[in-house]
Amino acid sequence: MADLTSNFLGITSPNPFWLASAPPTDKEYNVRRAFEAGWGGVVWKTLGEDGPPVVNVNGPRYGVVHGADRRVLGLNNIELITDRDLHQNLEEIKRVKADYPDRAIIVSLMVPCEEGAWKAILPLVEDTGADGIELNFGCPHGMAERGMGSAVGQVPEYIEMVTRWCKENYSKPVIVKLTPNITDIRKPAAAAMRGGADAVSLINTINSIVSVDLDIMAPEPTIDGKGTHGGYCGPAVKPIAMSMVSEIARDPETAGLPISGIGGITTWRDAAEYMALGCGNVQVCTAAMTYGFKIVQEMISGLSQWMDEKGHTAVSDFVGMAVPNVTDWQYLNLNYVTKAMISQDDCISCGRCFAACEDTSHQAVLMSEDRVFTVNDAECVACNLCVEVCPVENCITMVEQAPGTVDERTNKVVENEHGDWTTHPNNPGAVAAE
Amino acid sequence: MANATSTSGIISGRLDRKVLSDNFDDLHAPLGEHEALVAADRCYFCHDAPCMTACPTEIDIPLFVRQISTGTPEASAKTIFSQNILGGMCARVCPTETLCEQACVREIAEGKPVEIGRLQRFATDKLMAQSHQPFERAKPTGKSVAVVGAGPAGLACAHRLATFGHDVTVYEARQKGGGLNEFGIAAYKSVDGFAQRELDWLLSIGGITMAYGEALGDGLLLDSLKAEHDAVFLGMGLSGVNALRCEGEDLDNVVDAVSFIADLRQAEDLSRVEVGRNVVVIGGGMTAVDAAVQSKLLGAQDVALVYRRGKENMGASVYEQELATSKGVRIIYNAQPMKVARNGKALSVEFAYTKTKKGKLSRTGESFSLPADQVFKAIGQALLGAPEELAIDGGKITVDEHGRTSDALVWAGGDCASGGDDLTVTAVAEGRDAATSIHATL
Ligand SMILES: Cc1cc2nc3c(=O)[nH]c(=O)nc-3n(C[C@H](O)[C@H](O)[C@H](O)COP(=O)(O)OP(=O)(O)OC[C@H]3O[C@@H](n4cnc5c(N)ncnc54)[C@H](O)[C@@H]3O)c2cc1C
Ligand SMILES: Cc1cc2nc3c(=O)[nH]c(=O)nc-3n(C[C@H](O)[C@H](O)[C@H](O)COP(=O)(O)O)c2cc1C
Ligand code: SF4
Ligand code: SF4
Ligand code: SF4
């Protein structure tokens, strides 16, 4: 079995699966259970400054978008940072770290944007023996209204400044957790880097309203007739988060900055995908909240099976392997021609491909009177819509047209050479190929 | 075709080969890739899952099902085999309707459980097709253990002992291993020689020597096994059959259901297996159902399964009873055989109707008789050839929860040992746990 030992910023853990800062890591009790279940590390639920802790609502905190069979697809929450006493949390962190020296414990922090506040809390964290800190610049609700969380995370200058304070007043790795509620994720990442961050982690939750109660006309979860936007996470956010991760991984300014991937990770495959896009490790929240800590066992067995199959001996082997293949649209090969092909053996004649193509696309799927479905290559633009709407896996496939043959749609010979928009004759700014 | 279902007497070839091969095909077709994903998706990944508690080998069902949904059936199979090395056979033969699937929360909520047995088969078939087994022997310990009987109990014990690094010799009375997996289980539950394939695959761990044709009590003595080995495990099953204790029991064509089934299982060509036009099966367990169903599938015209108590008392599950009736077997409840008599070339069985009051069985006074070319006795098996020096409890070798017998060097498990249901999966659990106990004392 492959060795899953992970080394992220010099912090080792038996596997790259950490629990993200959230309710699963809010207490010693939970964290001990998590470690017993096999999690490699945790980012402790965000701590605030000393003094009376924040308070949470006493009504419902969560709303969910369900899929078929009530599968949790997206989770929305209006919870704040820890509502437990700072010193109690610190004592617990110290105790758990002492008992689990091989696991990673990172302390998530969110205090006001003043140097004094950070200087006050950092030595206390240092004293716990935890392996590093994560700066929560992401929480999109509640704390942001008080000038913390995403209110800081949306201003690159603040990120840089606070990161620098932390690097100056704390000896171990500093991870900056980014909010996705921003237009260009590379800006806060670069700011964190300038401030000296050892890594970024992303994403925190996305502003969301998951549903509206149509009887009382209020967003859900509803607290005494009112609701507020919350933070969205779970499987639904994975595509958004992965795109952001890839932007940071391939931007020349931030390339090489270690990344901890977060957002919707539920299976070993999700984790492997994030890592292929450049994440040194991953963090999980919603999957654990939905299925319990045992879920990590599948992540461990699945990742090691896949690594064995691919011949990877260490998790670092494949980190970032997909990054060189993430490119801009303008560099995609326009001479690569494919056509949809329907396997008559697999087709169950539901007609979804026809409806999709006929009504909304290019009228390339043909339907006979006896419900035989075929593709007309002269109309097929290879958009892939039929492939994705077909209920039968691998029934419709995209077949590459060999160079030298004629594309029936354009009546042009398929060329062997790469040709993209940068050199395309229709592009006014095209540069002639050398 | 010469012979038909209506041809009188006991003959072969009542059905043509094509019909026979359809009849004896897999009872449940294996799941395809897509079907498996859809089936796996229904599992809720329950906490402290009730299905898992209901499995005698305590397979981590939520985990293995999830491993199927995430595209790693091989990892899934490892989860299964690490608890139950005969997980492939159990997936085919477990009465899941009274075990894991009965306990599934979706059975309770919707009457439609996660199809655990079929999913288990999907995963185990996948890994076994790749032929290597996912376990290795620990460093040889130099200790040796004798296992008597190559049925599920003996094999599970031998495999677990081999993983610990002990040398194992399996003494098996027959010329072929597998026990009832090979000789007893209904043909349509274990098609295509699965029992032997599974046996070979299991033995590929190494460190297990098979000694066929070696029967304890028949030349082989417990004392000599104890002298030659460091411990002994008995997994000899129940090779005797209970008597009907009614007149005419010794007539020709009144036979043990188990030996009828064994012959059928070993037949190279089902169109050469003889069966009567009228068959009467007496009993109420799985053996009775299997004998009745397979008689019907061979082409018997009329098969009656007669059980002395009511439907709810029957050892075979409701699912098995329904399987029998769906194949055309007539089940007669509350009737007891009084006499088998010769009637020309055939037989006639006279039954008394019974009633059960406060658990006590009595005759109502009414009776009926059934014509029969063959009568199959399936009223339970009995322990034969157990070493006399061991304590016996209710006709079985007395064991504690670790499988220890009254002799400190001897363990026992499976059908021959006291306690537990007589099921393949129970035999596996007991063999496995005895191995762990043996290992702890070596
Ligand atoms: C017809 C029939 C159908 C069944 N169907 C099912 C089913 O669908 N599902 C299910 O879960 N269970 C079923 N069972 C029960 C199941 O087969 C048994 O519970 C299980 O096989 C018991 O395993 P075992 O290893 O204890 O014994 P066995 O499988 O009986 O194996 C005992 C082995 O020991 C050998 N042996 C016996 N005496 C000696 C000796 N003196 N020396 C050396 N070797 C000896 C035998 O030859 C045999 O190979 C069925 C049983 C029967 C009879
Ligand atoms: C109820 C809840 C509370 C959270 N609290 C915090 C927090 O205190 N600090 C923080 O950095 N992130 C917090 N998060 C965000 C998660 O750490 C994580 O970034 C996000 O949920 C995305 O991961 P997921 O899709 O695996 O859930 C919280 C998320 C949830 C659902
Ligand atoms: S969507 Fe798929 S299954 Fe349905 S008609 Fe089209 S090709 Fe056939
Ligand atoms: S071994 Fe049998 S009882 Fe256990 S999970 Fe598998 S099918 Fe169910
Ligand atoms: S009880 Fe049913 S739903 Fe729950 S884990 Fe077991 S198989 Fe899955």
PDB file of C-alpha atoms in Angstrom, chain B residues 332-430:
ATOM      1  CA  ILE B 332     -47.793 -28.049   2.621  1.00  0.00           C
ATOM      2  CA  TYR B 333     -47.554 -26.803   6.176  1.00  0.00           C
ATOM      3  CA  ASN B 334     -48.620 -28.590   9.355  1.00  0.00           C
ATOM      4  CA  ALA B 335     -48.294 -32.188   8.200  1.00  0.00           C
ATOM      5  CA  GLN B 336     -46.148 -35.029   9.469  1.00  0.00           C
ATOM      6  CA  PRO B 337     -45.225 -38.298   7.696  1.00  0.00           C
ATOM      7  CA  MET B 338     -46.734 -41.424   9.223  1.00  0.00           C
ATOM      8  CA  LYS B 339     -45.808 -44.041   6.722  1.00  0.00           C
ATOM      9  CA  VAL B 340     -44.123 -44.604   3.373  1.00  0.00           C
ATOM     10  CA  ALA B 341     -45.610 -47.488   1.417  1.00  0.00           C
ATOM     11  CA  ARG B 342     -44.850 -49.116  -1.871  1.00  0.00           C
ATOM     12  CA  ASN B 343     -47.495 -48.449  -4.525  1.00  0.00           C
ATOM     13  CA  GLY B 344     -46.656 -50.427  -7.642  1.00  0.00           C
ATOM     14  CA  LYS B 345     -43.372 -49.063  -8.933  1.00  0.00           C
ATOM     15  CA  ALA B 346     -43.833 -45.870  -7.004  1.00  0.00           C
ATOM     16  CA  LEU B 347     -44.314 -44.916  -3.391  1.00  0.00           C
ATOM     17  CA  SER B 348     -47.099 -43.365  -1.433  1.00  0.00           C
ATOM     18  CA  VAL B 349     -46.520 -41.216   1.620  1.00  0.00           C
ATOM     19  CA  GLU B 350     -49.186 -40.915   4.240  1.00  0.00           C
ATOM     20  CA  PHE B 351     -49.272 -37.700   6.247  1.00  0.00           C
ATOM     21  CA  ALA B 352     -51.113 -36.660   9.357  1.00  0.00           C
ATOM     22  CA  TYR B 353     -52.220 -33.059   9.708  1.00  0.00           C
ATOM     23  CA  THR B 354     -50.787 -31.443  12.792  1.00  0.00           C
ATOM     24  CA  LYS B 355     -51.410 -28.464  14.970  1.00  0.00           C
ATOM     25  CA  THR B 356     -49.087 -26.646  17.329  1.00  0.00           C
ATOM     26  CA  LYS B 357     -50.358 -25.482  20.677  1.00  0.00           C
ATOM     27  CA  LYS B 358     -48.019 -23.696  23.071  1.00  0.00           C
ATOM     28  CA  GLY B 359     -45.107 -25.085  21.078  1.00  0.00           C
ATOM     29  CA  LYS B 360     -46.389 -28.648  21.360  1.00  0.00           C
ATOM     30  CA  LEU B 361     -47.070 -30.531  18.172  1.00  0.00           C
ATOM     31  CA  SER B 362     -50.026 -32.877  17.965  1.00  0.00           C
ATOM     32  CA  ARG B 363     -52.016 -34.621  15.232  1.00  0.00           C
ATOM     33  CA  THR B 364     -55.435 -33.340  14.316  1.00  0.00           C
ATOM     34  CA  GLY B 365     -56.710 -36.783  13.337  1.00  0.00           C
ATOM     35  CA  GLU B 366     -57.013 -35.962   9.669  1.00  0.00           C
ATOM     36  CA  SER B 367     -54.631 -37.398   7.123  1.00  0.00           C
ATOM     37  CA  PHE B 368     -53.844 -37.481   3.408  1.00  0.00           C
ATOM     38  CA  SER B 369     -51.402 -39.257   1.163  1.00  0.00           C
ATOM     39  CA  LEU B 370     -49.177 -38.159  -1.698  1.00  0.00           C
ATOM     40  CA  PRO B 371     -47.851 -40.253  -4.558  1.00  0.00           C
ATOM     41  CA  ALA B 372     -44.085 -40.135  -4.849  1.00  0.00           C
ATOM     42  CA  ASP B 373     -41.429 -41.576  -7.091  1.00  0.00           C
ATOM     43  CA  GLN B 374     -38.813 -40.157  -4.754  1.00  0.00           C
ATOM     44  CA  VAL B 375     -38.960 -39.063  -1.141  1.00  0.00           C
ATOM     45  CA  PHE B 376     -36.228 -36.713   0.071  1.00  0.00           C
ATOM     46  CA  LYS B 377     -35.542 -36.525   3.778  1.00  0.00           C
ATOM     47  CA  ALA B 378     -34.376 -33.090   4.856  1.00  0.00           C
ATOM     48  CA  ILE B 379     -35.114 -33.007   8.539  1.00  0.00           C
ATOM     49  CA  GLY B 380     -31.680 -31.983   9.684  1.00  0.00           C
ATOM     50  CA  GLN B 381     -28.127 -33.217   9.775  1.00  0.00           C
ATOM     51  CA  ALA B 382     -26.292 -34.771  12.680  1.00  0.00           C
ATOM     52  CA  LEU B 383     -22.756 -34.826  13.959  1.00  0.00           C
ATOM     53  CA  LEU B 384     -20.860 -37.964  13.000  1.00  0.00           C
ATOM     54  CA  GLY B 385     -17.403 -39.049  14.007  1.00  0.00           C
ATOM     55  CA  ALA B 386     -16.690 -36.476  16.705  1.00  0.00           C
ATOM     56  CA  PRO B 387     -13.799 -37.616  18.923  1.00  0.00           C
ATOM     57  CA  GLU B 388     -15.286 -39.292  21.948  1.00  0.00           C
ATOM     58  CA  GLU B 389     -13.069 -37.519  24.419  1.00  0.00           C
ATOM     59  CA  LEU B 390     -14.661 -34.121  23.691  1.00  0.00           C
ATOM     60  CA  ALA B 391     -17.667 -32.763  25.554  1.00  0.00           C
ATOM     61  CA  ILE B 392     -20.859 -32.669  23.498  1.00  0.00           C
ATOM     62  CA  ASP B 393     -23.775 -30.305  23.940  1.00  0.00           C
ATOM     63  CA  GLY B 394     -27.096 -30.788  22.137  1.00  0.00           C
ATOM     64  CA  GLY B 395     -25.492 -33.135  19.617  1.00  0.00           C
ATOM     65  CA  LYS B 396     -22.634 -30.752  18.841  1.00  0.00           C
ATOM     66  CA  ILE B 397     -19.106 -30.264  20.111  1.00  0.00           C
ATOM     67  CA  THR B 398     -19.200 -27.913  23.093  1.00  0.00           C
ATOM     68  CA  VAL B 399     -17.296 -24.693  22.511  1.00  0.00           C
ATOM     69  CA  ASP B 400     -16.917 -21.349  24.277  1.00  0.00           C
ATOM     70  CA  GLU B 401     -17.080 -17.983  22.488  1.00  0.00           C
ATOM     71  CA  HIS B 402     -13.500 -18.424  21.232  1.00  0.00           C
ATOM     72  CA  GLY B 403     -14.209 -21.868  19.809  1.00  0.00           C
ATOM     73  CA  ARG B 404     -12.338 -23.719  22.561  1.00  0.00           C
ATOM     74  CA  THR B 405     -13.516 -27.276  23.232  1.00  0.00           C
ATOM     75  CA  SER B 406     -13.144 -29.192  26.463  1.00  0.00           C
ATOM     76  CA  ASP B 407      -9.615 -30.091  25.334  1.00  0.00           C
ATOM     77  CA  ALA B 408      -7.118 -27.232  25.708  1.00  0.00           C
ATOM     78  CA  LEU B 409      -5.394 -28.066  22.426  1.00  0.00           C
ATOM     79  CA  VAL B 410      -8.565 -28.427  20.391  1.00  0.00           C
ATOM     80  CA  TRP B 411     -10.875 -25.791  18.909  1.00  0.00           C
ATOM     81  CA  ALA B 412     -14.016 -26.324  16.850  1.00  0.00           C
ATOM     82  CA  GLY B 413     -16.330 -24.175  14.717  1.00  0.00           C
ATOM     83  CA  GLY B 414     -18.982 -24.255  12.041  1.00  0.00           C
ATOM     84  CA  ASP B 415     -21.895 -26.650  11.950  1.00  0.00           C
ATOM     85  CA  CYS B 416     -20.165 -29.259  14.154  1.00  0.00           C
ATOM     86  CA  ALA B 417     -19.794 -26.831  17.060  1.00  0.00           C
ATOM     87  CA  SER B 418     -22.414 -25.736  19.564  1.00  0.00           C
ATOM     88  CA  GLY B 419     -24.171 -22.389  19.275  1.00  0.00           C
ATOM     89  CA  GLY B 420     -24.739 -20.228  16.201  1.00  0.00           C
ATOM     90  CA  ASP B 421     -26.852 -20.768  13.122  1.00  0.00           C
ATOM     91  CA  ASP B 422     -25.887 -23.392  10.591  1.00  0.00           C
ATOM     92  CA  LEU B 423     -24.896 -20.955   7.888  1.00  0.00           C
ATOM     93  CA  THR B 424     -21.857 -20.549   5.698  1.00  0.00           C
ATOM     94  CA  VAL B 425     -21.176 -17.074   7.057  1.00  0.00           C
ATOM     95  CA  THR B 426     -21.413 -18.262  10.667  1.00  0.00           C
ATOM     96  CA  ALA B 427     -18.980 -21.067   9.916  1.00  0.00           C
ATOM     97  CA  VAL B 428     -16.561 -18.510   8.440  1.00  0.00           C
ATOM     98  CA  ALA B 429     -16.857 -16.268  11.488  1.00  0.00           C
ATOM     99  CA  GLU B 430     -16.270 -19.152  13.883  1.00  0.00           C
TER     100      GLU B 430
END
